[in-house]
Short mmCIF file of C-alpha atoms in Angstrom, two decimals:
data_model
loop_
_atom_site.label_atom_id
_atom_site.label_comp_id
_atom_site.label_asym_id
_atom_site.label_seq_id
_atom_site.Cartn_x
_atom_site.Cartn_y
_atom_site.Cartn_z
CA UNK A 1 -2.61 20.56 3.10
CA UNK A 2 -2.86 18.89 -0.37
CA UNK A 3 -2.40 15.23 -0.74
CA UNK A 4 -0.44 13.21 -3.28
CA UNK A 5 -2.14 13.33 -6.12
CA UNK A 6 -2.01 11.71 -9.38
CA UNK A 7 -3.05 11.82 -13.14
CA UNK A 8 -4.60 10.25 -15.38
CA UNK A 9 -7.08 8.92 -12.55
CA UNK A 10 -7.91 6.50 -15.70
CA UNK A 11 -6.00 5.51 -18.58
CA UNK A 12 -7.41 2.98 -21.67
CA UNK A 13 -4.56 2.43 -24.01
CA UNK A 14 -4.08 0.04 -26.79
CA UNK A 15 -1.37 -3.00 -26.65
CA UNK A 16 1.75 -1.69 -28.13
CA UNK A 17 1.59 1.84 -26.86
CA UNK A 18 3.51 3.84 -24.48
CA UNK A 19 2.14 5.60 -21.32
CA UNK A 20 3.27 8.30 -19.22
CA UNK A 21 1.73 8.06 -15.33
CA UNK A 22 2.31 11.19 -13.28
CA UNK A 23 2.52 11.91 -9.42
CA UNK A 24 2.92 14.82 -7.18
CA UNK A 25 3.98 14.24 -3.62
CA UNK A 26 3.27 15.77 -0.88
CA UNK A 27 5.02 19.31 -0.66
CA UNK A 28 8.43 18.48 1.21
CA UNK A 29 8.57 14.86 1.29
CA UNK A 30 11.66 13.61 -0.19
CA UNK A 31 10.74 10.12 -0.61
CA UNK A 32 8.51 9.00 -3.36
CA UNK A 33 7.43 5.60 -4.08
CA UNK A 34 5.46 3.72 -6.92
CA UNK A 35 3.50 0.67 -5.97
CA UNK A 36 1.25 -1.47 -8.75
CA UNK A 37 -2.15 -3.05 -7.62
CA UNK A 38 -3.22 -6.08 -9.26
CA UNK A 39 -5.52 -8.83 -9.47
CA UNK A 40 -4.00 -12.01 -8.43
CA UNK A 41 -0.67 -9.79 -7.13
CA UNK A 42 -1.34 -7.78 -4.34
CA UNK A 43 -0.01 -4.36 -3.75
CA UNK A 44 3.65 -4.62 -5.40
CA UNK A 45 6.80 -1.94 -4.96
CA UNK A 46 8.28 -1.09 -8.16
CA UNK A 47 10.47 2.06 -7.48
CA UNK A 48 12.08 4.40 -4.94
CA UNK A 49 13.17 7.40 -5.28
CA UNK A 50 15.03 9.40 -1.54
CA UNK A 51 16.61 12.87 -2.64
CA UNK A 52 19.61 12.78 -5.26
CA UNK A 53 20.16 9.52 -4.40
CA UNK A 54 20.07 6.60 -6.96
CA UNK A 55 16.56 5.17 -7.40
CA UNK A 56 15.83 1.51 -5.97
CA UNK A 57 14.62 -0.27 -9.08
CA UNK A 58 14.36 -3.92 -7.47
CA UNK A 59 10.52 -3.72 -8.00
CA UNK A 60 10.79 -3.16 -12.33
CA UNK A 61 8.99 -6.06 -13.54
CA UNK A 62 10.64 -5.84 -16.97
CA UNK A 63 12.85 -3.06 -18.33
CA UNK A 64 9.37 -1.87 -20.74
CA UNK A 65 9.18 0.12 -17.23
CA UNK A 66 11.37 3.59 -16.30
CA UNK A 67 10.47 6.46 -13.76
CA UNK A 68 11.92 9.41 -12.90
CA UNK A 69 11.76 12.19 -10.83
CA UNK A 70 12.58 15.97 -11.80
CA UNK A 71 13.52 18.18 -9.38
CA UNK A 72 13.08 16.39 -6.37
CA UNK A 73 9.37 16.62 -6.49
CA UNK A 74 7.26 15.61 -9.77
CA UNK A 75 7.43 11.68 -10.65
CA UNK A 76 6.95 10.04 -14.10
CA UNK A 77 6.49 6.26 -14.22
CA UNK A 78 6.61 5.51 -18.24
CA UNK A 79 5.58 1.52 -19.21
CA UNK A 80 6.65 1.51 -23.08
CA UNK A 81 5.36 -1.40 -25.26
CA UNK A 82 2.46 -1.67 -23.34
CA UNK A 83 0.94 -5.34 -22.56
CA UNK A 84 -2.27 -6.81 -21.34
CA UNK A 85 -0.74 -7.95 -18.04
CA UNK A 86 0.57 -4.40 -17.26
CA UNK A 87 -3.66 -3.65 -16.47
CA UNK A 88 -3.53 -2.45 -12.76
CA UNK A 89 -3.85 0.61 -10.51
CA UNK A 90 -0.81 2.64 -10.20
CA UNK A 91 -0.27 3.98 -6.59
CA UNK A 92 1.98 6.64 -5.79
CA UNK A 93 2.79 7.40 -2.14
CA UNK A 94 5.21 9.98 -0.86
CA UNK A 95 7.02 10.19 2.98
CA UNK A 96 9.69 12.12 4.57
CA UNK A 97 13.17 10.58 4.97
CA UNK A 98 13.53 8.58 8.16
CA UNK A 99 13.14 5.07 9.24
CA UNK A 100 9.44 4.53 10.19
CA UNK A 101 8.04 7.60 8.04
CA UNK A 102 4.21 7.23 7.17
CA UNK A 103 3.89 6.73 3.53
CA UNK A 104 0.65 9.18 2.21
CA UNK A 105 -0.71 7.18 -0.83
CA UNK A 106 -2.70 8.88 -4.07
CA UNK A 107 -5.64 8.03 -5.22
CA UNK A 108 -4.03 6.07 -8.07
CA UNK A 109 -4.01 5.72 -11.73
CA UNK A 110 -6.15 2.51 -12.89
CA UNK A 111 -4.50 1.76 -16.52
CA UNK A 112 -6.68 -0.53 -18.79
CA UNK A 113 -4.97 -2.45 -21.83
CA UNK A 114 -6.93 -3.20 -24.26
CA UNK B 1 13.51 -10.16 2.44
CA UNK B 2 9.92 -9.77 4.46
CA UNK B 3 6.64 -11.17 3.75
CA UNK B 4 3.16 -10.86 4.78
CA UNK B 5 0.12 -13.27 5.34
CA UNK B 6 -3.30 -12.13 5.62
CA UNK B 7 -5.08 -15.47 6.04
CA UNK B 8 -8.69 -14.38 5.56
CA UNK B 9 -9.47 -12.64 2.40
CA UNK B 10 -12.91 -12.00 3.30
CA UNK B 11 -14.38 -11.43 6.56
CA UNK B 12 -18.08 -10.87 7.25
CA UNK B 13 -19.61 -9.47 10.54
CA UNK B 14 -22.52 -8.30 11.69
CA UNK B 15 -22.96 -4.56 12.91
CA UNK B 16 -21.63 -3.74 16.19
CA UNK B 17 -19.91 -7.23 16.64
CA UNK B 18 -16.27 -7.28 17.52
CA UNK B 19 -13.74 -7.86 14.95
CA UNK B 20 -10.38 -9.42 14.10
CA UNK B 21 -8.44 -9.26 10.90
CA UNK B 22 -5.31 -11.56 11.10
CA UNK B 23 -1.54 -10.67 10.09
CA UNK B 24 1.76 -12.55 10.08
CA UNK B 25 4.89 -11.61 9.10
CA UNK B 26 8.42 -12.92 8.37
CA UNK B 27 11.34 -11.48 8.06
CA UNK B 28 15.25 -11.55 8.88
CA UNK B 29 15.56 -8.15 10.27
CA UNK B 30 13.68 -5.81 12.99
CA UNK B 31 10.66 -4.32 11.22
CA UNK B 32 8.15 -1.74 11.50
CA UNK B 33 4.49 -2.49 11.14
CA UNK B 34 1.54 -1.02 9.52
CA UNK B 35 -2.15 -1.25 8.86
CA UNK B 36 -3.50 0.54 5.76
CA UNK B 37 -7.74 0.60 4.65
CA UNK B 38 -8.88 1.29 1.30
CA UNK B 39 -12.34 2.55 1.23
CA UNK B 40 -14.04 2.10 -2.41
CA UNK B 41 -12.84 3.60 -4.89
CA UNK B 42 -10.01 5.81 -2.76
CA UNK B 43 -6.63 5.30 -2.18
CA UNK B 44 -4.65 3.97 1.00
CA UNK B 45 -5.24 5.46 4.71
CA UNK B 46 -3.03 4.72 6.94
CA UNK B 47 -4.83 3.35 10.05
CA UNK B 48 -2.19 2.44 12.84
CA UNK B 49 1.69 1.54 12.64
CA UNK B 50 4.00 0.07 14.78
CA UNK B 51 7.85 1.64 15.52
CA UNK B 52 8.66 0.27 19.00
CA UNK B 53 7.65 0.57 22.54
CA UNK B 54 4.35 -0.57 23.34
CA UNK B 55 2.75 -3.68 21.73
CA UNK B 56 -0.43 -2.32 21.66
CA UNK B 57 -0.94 0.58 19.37
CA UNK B 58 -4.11 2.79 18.93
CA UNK B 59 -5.01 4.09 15.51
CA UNK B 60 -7.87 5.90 13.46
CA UNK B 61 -11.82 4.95 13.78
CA UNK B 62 -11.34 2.91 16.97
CA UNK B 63 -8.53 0.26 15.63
CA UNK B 64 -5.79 -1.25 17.82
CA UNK B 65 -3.24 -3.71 16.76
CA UNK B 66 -0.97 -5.72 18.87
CA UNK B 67 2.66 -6.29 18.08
CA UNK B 68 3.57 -9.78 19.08
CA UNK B 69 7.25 -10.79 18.41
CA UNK B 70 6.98 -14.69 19.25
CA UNK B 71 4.24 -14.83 17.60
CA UNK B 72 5.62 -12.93 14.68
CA UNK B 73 1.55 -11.64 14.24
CA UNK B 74 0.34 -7.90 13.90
CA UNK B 75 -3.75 -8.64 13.90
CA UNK B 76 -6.31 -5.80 14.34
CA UNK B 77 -9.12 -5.64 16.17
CA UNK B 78 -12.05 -3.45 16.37
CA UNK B 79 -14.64 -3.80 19.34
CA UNK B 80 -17.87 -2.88 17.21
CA UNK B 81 -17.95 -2.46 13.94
CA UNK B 82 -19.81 -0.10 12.08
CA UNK B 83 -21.40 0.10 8.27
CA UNK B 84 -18.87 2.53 7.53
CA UNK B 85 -16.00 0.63 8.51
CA UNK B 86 -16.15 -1.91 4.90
CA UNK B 87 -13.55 -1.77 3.37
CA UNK B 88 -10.41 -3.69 2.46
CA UNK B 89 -7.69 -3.67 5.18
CA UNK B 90 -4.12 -3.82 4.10
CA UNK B 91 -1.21 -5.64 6.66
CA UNK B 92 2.59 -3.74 5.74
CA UNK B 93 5.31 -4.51 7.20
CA UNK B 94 9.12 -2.42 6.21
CA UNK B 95 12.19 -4.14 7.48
CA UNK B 96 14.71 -2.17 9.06
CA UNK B 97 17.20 -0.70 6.25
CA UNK B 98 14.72 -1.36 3.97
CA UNK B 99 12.59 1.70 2.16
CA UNK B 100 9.86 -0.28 0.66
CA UNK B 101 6.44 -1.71 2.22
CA UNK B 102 5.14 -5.22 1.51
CA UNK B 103 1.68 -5.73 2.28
CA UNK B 104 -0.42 -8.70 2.67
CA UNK B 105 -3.36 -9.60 -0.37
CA UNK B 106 -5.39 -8.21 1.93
CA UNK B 107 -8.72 -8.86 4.03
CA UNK B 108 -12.33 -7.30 2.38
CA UNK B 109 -14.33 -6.60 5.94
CA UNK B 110 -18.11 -6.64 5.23
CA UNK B 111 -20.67 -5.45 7.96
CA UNK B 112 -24.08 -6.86 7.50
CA UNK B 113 -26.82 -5.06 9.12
#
């Protein structure tokens, strides 16, 4: 079946500007994740979403950064005010509930600040 | 909290040669283990986790990993490598109760010919 998948697959924006980063999970996962790839960072969580339940924010770097999720399925990770250091690849992965799921990880979005 | 250490952010080898990439974790909690590769340019694959039961643990492309507990160490190990198989490789580890992954910075495998 179809993968997670993700758009833009590139994004160049100017500093100051707001961008919208977009995910589709896998059909029927309820778990949906956003993780940020960086030089000099690593592979860092910033979000979780698991059904209705309240998101786990603890990986926001700053509060320039929101996501949501409509309907269960489609995810939106907005970065307002955009800044130099927010340059990175986006991931998005998606799992079903349960300890020890597999996440399935998109392609990613690679944002460029200019 | 959990944490990861891949040691060796580059690792060359030649073709066919054996292979090791190391991993070491910490954490307060049980945990769950994981081995991701990220070809160029793609995403993250999922090569081999660990839940429970056996220590060793088979995965994708010929990969193993062994869990060791004392040791707190997760490496993987590949008995010949082939071109194909550059990439970077990705340690995770998710601690019980906890949804997210943390990975490692991650180990670039080169294969020379």
């Amino acid at each position: 079946g179809a993968g997670v998948s993700q758009s833009p697959s590139n994004k160049v924006t100017e500093k100051g500007k707001d961008v919208e980063l977009r995910c589709d999970p896998i059909s029927g996962h309820t778990a949906l994740y956003w993780y940020r790839q960086s030089l000099g960072q690593g592979l860092e969580f910033l979000i979780y979403f698991q059904g209705n339940s309240a998101p786990d924010k603890s990986g926001l770097p700053s509060d320039r950064f929101s996501a949501e999720r409509t309907g269960g399925s489609v995810s939106t990770l907005t970065i307002q005010r955009t800044q130099q250091e927010d340059s990175a690849v986006y991931l998005c992965a998606s799992s079903f509930a349960g300890a020890g799921e597999t996440q399935y990880f998109g392609p990613g979005t690679r944002l460029l600040v200019l | 909290a959990q944490s990861v250490t891949q040691l060796d952010s580059q690792v060359p080898v030649f073709e066919e040669a054996p292979v090791e990439l190391r991993c070491n974790y910490s954490s307060s909690v049980s945990v769950y283990l994981f081995w991701y590769v990220q070809y160029p340019n793609q995403g993250l694959q999922l090569l081999l986790k660990y839940l429970s039961g056996s220590t060793l643990v088979k995965g994708i492309n010929g990969f193993e990993a062994e869990f060791n507990k004392s040791q707190t160490s997760f490496h993987l190990r590949k008995p010949s490598v082939h071109i194909s198989d550059t990439a970077e490789y990705f340690c995770a580890v998710r601690g019980f109760g906890n949804e997210k992954l943390t990975f490692g910075t991650g180990t670039r495998l080169t294969i020379i010919p």
